Short mmCIF file of C-alpha atoms in Angstrom, two decimals:
data_model
loop_
_atom_site.label_atom_id
_atom_site.label_comp_id
_atom_site.label_asym_id
_atom_site.label_seq_id
_atom_site.Cartn_x
_atom_site.Cartn_y
_atom_site.Cartn_z
CA MET A 1 146.64 92.53 0.78
CA GLU A 2 150.87 92.51 1.37
CA PHE A 3 151.58 90.15 -1.41
CA LYS A 4 149.77 92.33 -3.88
CA LYS A 5 150.92 95.80 -2.78
CA GLY A 6 154.96 94.22 -3.03
CA ILE A 7 153.34 92.93 -6.85
CA LYS A 8 152.38 96.55 -7.24
CA ASP A 9 155.81 98.63 -6.06
CA SER A 10 158.17 96.17 -7.71
CA ILE A 11 156.83 96.68 -11.36
CA PRO A 12 158.86 99.68 -12.03
CA VAL A 13 161.89 97.74 -10.61
CA GLY A 14 161.18 94.85 -12.83
CA MET A 15 161.08 97.05 -16.02
CA GLY A 16 164.59 98.60 -14.95
CA TYR A 17 165.58 95.38 -14.37
CA PHE A 18 164.44 93.91 -17.53
CA ALA A 19 166.11 96.73 -19.60
CA VAL A 20 169.57 96.71 -17.61
CA SER A 21 169.77 92.90 -17.63
CA PHE A 22 170.31 93.13 -21.83
CA SER A 23 173.65 94.36 -21.45
CA LEU A 24 174.30 91.36 -19.23
CA GLY A 25 172.51 89.37 -21.77
CA ILE A 26 175.05 90.48 -24.12
CA ILE A 27 178.46 89.33 -22.19
CA ALA A 28 176.90 85.99 -21.59
CA LYS A 29 176.37 84.70 -25.09
CA ASN A 30 180.00 86.28 -25.88
CA VAL A 31 181.26 83.73 -22.91
CA GLY A 32 179.05 80.81 -24.61
CA LEU A 33 176.32 80.80 -22.61
CA SER A 34 172.92 79.71 -24.28
CA PRO A 35 169.72 81.78 -23.35
CA ILE A 36 168.64 78.86 -20.91
CA GLN A 37 171.64 79.09 -19.01
CA GLY A 38 171.68 82.76 -18.92
CA PHE A 39 168.15 83.01 -17.53
CA LEU A 40 169.12 80.28 -15.14
CA THR A 41 172.39 82.27 -13.96
CA SER A 42 170.29 85.74 -13.46
CA LEU A 43 167.63 83.69 -11.84
CA PHE A 44 169.96 82.36 -8.99
CA ILE A 45 172.42 85.07 -8.87
CA ASN A 46 170.33 87.82 -8.79
CA ALA A 47 173.12 90.38 -8.72
CA SER A 48 174.65 92.37 -11.99
CA ALA A 49 178.01 92.90 -9.84
CA GLY A 50 178.04 88.83 -9.17
CA GLU A 51 176.96 87.79 -12.68
CA TYR A 52 179.73 89.74 -14.64
CA ALA A 53 182.47 88.39 -12.64
CA ALA A 54 181.20 84.49 -13.00
CA PHE A 55 180.94 85.58 -16.74
CA TRP A 56 184.61 87.49 -16.63
CA MET A 57 185.86 83.80 -14.56
CA ILE A 58 184.33 81.46 -17.11
CA SER A 59 186.11 84.12 -20.17
CA THR A 60 188.86 83.44 -18.47
CA HIS A 61 188.82 79.67 -17.85
CA GLY A 62 188.94 79.97 -13.92
CA THR A 63 188.29 77.30 -11.75
CA PHE A 64 185.16 76.68 -9.65
CA ILE A 65 186.82 77.80 -6.31
CA GLN A 66 188.21 81.33 -7.98
CA MET A 67 184.52 82.01 -9.15
CA ILE A 68 182.90 81.43 -5.76
CA ILE A 69 185.52 83.60 -3.87
CA MET A 70 184.79 86.65 -6.70
CA THR A 71 180.92 86.18 -6.34
CA LEU A 72 181.07 86.54 -2.86
CA VAL A 73 183.41 89.66 -2.09
CA SER A 74 181.64 91.18 -5.41
CA ASN A 75 178.13 90.58 -3.57
CA ALA A 76 179.94 91.08 0.24
CA ARG A 77 177.60 94.14 0.32
CA TYR A 78 174.46 91.73 0.35
CA PHE A 79 175.26 90.74 3.84
CA LEU A 80 175.15 94.52 5.73
CA MET A 81 171.86 94.46 3.45
CA SER A 82 170.52 91.17 5.24
CA PHE A 83 171.72 92.30 8.63
CA ALA A 84 169.77 95.40 7.68
CA LEU A 85 166.23 93.93 7.01
CA SER A 86 166.52 91.39 9.75
CA GLN A 87 165.57 94.44 12.25
CA LYS A 88 162.95 95.65 9.51
CA ILE A 89 161.00 92.35 9.20
CA GLU A 90 158.62 91.61 11.52
CA GLU A 91 159.76 89.38 14.45
CA LYS A 92 157.58 86.67 14.17
CA THR A 93 159.14 85.65 10.65
CA ASN A 94 160.59 82.31 10.53
CA LEU A 95 164.29 81.24 10.29
CA LEU A 96 163.18 79.64 6.70
CA HIS A 97 161.52 82.68 5.15
CA ARG A 98 164.63 84.70 6.24
CA MET A 99 167.13 82.40 4.66
CA CYS A 100 164.76 82.96 1.61
CA ILE A 101 164.84 86.74 1.46
CA GLY A 102 168.39 86.94 2.01
CA PHE A 103 169.42 84.58 -1.11
CA ASP A 104 167.16 86.91 -3.53
CA LEU A 105 167.71 90.17 -2.19
CA THR A 106 169.43 93.26 -4.18
CA ASP A 107 169.68 96.74 -3.93
CA GLU A 108 166.59 97.88 -5.50
CA LEU A 109 164.68 95.54 -3.62
CA PHE A 110 166.06 96.42 -0.38
CA GLY A 111 165.43 99.94 -0.84
CA LEU A 112 161.77 98.80 -1.15
CA ALA A 113 161.49 97.09 1.87
CA ILE A 114 163.43 99.48 3.67
CA ASN A 115 160.85 102.35 2.90
CA HIS A 116 157.78 100.12 4.13
CA GLU A 117 156.17 101.95 6.35
CA GLY A 118 156.25 99.81 9.73
CA LYS A 119 157.22 96.35 10.19
CA VAL A 120 157.79 94.33 6.64
CA ASN A 121 155.84 91.15 6.29
CA HIS A 122 157.39 88.26 4.42
CA LYS A 123 154.67 88.21 1.93
CA TYR A 124 155.08 91.55 0.52
CA ILE A 125 159.05 90.86 0.02
CA TYR A 126 157.84 88.08 -1.87
CA GLY A 127 155.55 89.96 -3.51
CA THR A 128 158.41 92.25 -4.58
CA TYR A 129 160.43 89.30 -5.96
CA LEU A 130 157.48 87.11 -7.74
CA VAL A 131 157.88 90.76 -10.49
CA ALA A 132 161.69 91.91 -10.50
CA LEU A 133 163.65 88.56 -10.07
CA PRO A 134 162.11 87.23 -13.07
CA CYS A 135 162.20 90.03 -15.27
CA TRP A 136 165.82 90.12 -14.75
CA ALA A 137 166.53 86.50 -15.62
CA PHE A 138 164.41 87.25 -19.04
CA GLY A 139 166.09 90.05 -19.81
CA THR A 140 169.34 88.61 -19.74
CA ALA A 141 167.84 85.71 -22.23
CA LEU A 142 166.30 88.04 -24.44
CA GLY A 143 170.05 90.15 -24.17
CA ILE A 144 171.47 86.79 -25.58
CA VAL A 145 168.94 86.31 -28.33
CA ALA A 146 169.01 89.63 -29.63
CA GLY A 147 171.18 91.89 -27.62
CA ASN A 148 174.11 92.09 -30.43
CA SER A 149 171.51 93.05 -32.95
CA LEU A 150 170.93 96.32 -31.00
CA PRO A 151 173.06 99.99 -31.77
CA THR A 152 175.89 100.08 -29.12
CA LYS A 153 174.35 103.57 -27.88
CA ILE A 154 171.19 101.94 -27.11
CA VAL A 155 172.07 99.30 -24.84
CA ALA A 156 174.61 102.12 -22.85
CA SER A 157 171.31 103.41 -22.45
CA LEU A 158 169.87 100.66 -20.74
CA SER A 159 172.08 100.67 -18.16
CA VAL A 160 171.88 103.76 -17.24
CA ALA A 161 168.21 102.99 -16.25
CA LEU A 162 169.61 101.19 -13.29
CA TYR A 163 170.85 103.89 -11.78
CA GLY A 164 167.64 106.53 -12.29
CA MET A 165 165.36 103.58 -10.88
CA PHE A 166 167.50 103.15 -7.26
CA LEU A 167 167.56 107.05 -6.72
CA ALA A 168 163.59 107.10 -7.64
CA ILE A 169 163.58 104.66 -4.83
CA ILE A 170 165.79 106.60 -1.93
CA ILE A 171 164.42 110.05 -2.71
CA PRO A 172 161.58 110.03 -1.52
CA GLN A 173 163.14 108.69 1.93
CA ALA A 174 165.37 111.25 1.90
CA LYS A 175 162.99 114.10 1.48
CA LYS A 176 160.75 112.63 4.53
CA ASP A 177 164.34 112.51 6.49
CA HIS A 178 166.45 115.14 5.74
CA VAL A 179 169.11 112.75 8.11
CA ILE A 180 168.89 109.64 5.82
CA GLY A 181 168.98 112.65 2.78
CA LEU A 182 172.33 114.12 4.45
CA LEU A 183 173.95 110.59 4.73
CA ILE A 184 172.90 109.86 1.50
CA ILE A 185 174.96 113.06 0.16
CA ILE A 186 178.14 112.17 2.68
CA SER A 187 177.43 108.57 1.19
CA PHE A 188 177.73 109.77 -2.57
CA LEU A 189 180.44 112.38 -2.19
CA LEU A 190 182.88 109.72 0.24
CA SER A 191 182.46 107.05 -2.68
CA TYR A 192 183.69 109.52 -5.38
CA ILE A 193 186.75 110.92 -3.19
CA CYS A 194 187.47 106.88 -2.85
CA LYS A 195 187.31 105.67 -5.83
CA ASP A 196 191.15 105.47 -6.58
CA ILE A 197 191.67 103.55 -3.30
CA PRO A 198 193.57 100.36 -5.01
CA ILE A 199 190.72 97.80 -3.35
CA SER A 200 188.04 96.04 -5.41
CA SER A 201 184.97 98.41 -5.35
CA GLY A 202 182.37 96.10 -3.12
CA THR A 203 185.23 96.12 -0.33
CA ARG A 204 184.95 99.73 -0.85
CA THR A 205 181.31 99.87 -0.84
CA ILE A 206 181.70 97.46 2.51
CA LEU A 207 183.69 100.00 4.46
CA LEU A 208 182.64 103.16 3.73
CA THR A 209 178.56 101.64 4.66
CA ILE A 210 180.37 100.85 8.15
CA ILE A 211 181.57 104.00 8.31
CA ILE A 212 179.20 105.93 7.65
CA SER A 213 176.71 103.70 9.38
CA MET A 214 178.64 103.72 12.75
CA ALA A 215 179.06 107.89 12.85
CA ALA A 216 175.41 108.44 12.24
CA ALA A 217 174.12 106.01 14.76
CA ILE A 218 176.93 107.57 17.35
CA ILE A 219 175.80 111.24 16.18
CA LYS A 220 172.21 110.44 15.58
CA PRO A 221 171.30 107.66 17.59
CA ARG A 222 167.41 106.85 17.03
CA LYS A 223 164.98 105.37 19.42
CA LYS A 224 163.41 102.22 18.89
CA GLU A 225 159.97 103.31 18.19
CA GLU A 226 161.64 105.51 15.25
CA ASN A 227 162.94 102.30 13.13
CA VAL A 228 159.73 100.77 12.42
#
């Protein structure tokens, strides 16, 4: 039951991933990747920022060590998401399932899991992965095959779809909980104010997340029963 619900909930995310990954496929083609290579890259990395960094390192003939470091830095926010999600999933979930969940976690799928009512079963999360992640990989492969034939404006509009999709995930939760809604607004404002700070976007996101979360926990702490 939970597995089927995860599949159903992630269909819009999968459609958005398929569209957005077109532009990623164009970049992959420009650095010399084949459709199969692009598909496997997206299937195992599952992060647009990490893949952009990896493709950029390929184009500049970077070393494997440089690529690993760059990918870790650009995807470091997923450590925080994994920590948060570990408190949401059922306590009986074993280490293997927790590692698999952390490996394939993305922003939008994290949003689905956090918005799930009550504790999250690992079967629900696997259901969301089953739809969304292959769509991301197939979209990248198709972008390599046909992406350059599309007009630039269409490719750019497809990229914007990801932001709209993420808003569609967080807005319902914000409407139910005014504290969350206020925190979302604050995070948007601080992200804009701090956009010119000379640090990487990934590091900036992590620092803002820690600061905002700590402030919220101190000012408006939640009882344990409110977190399930």
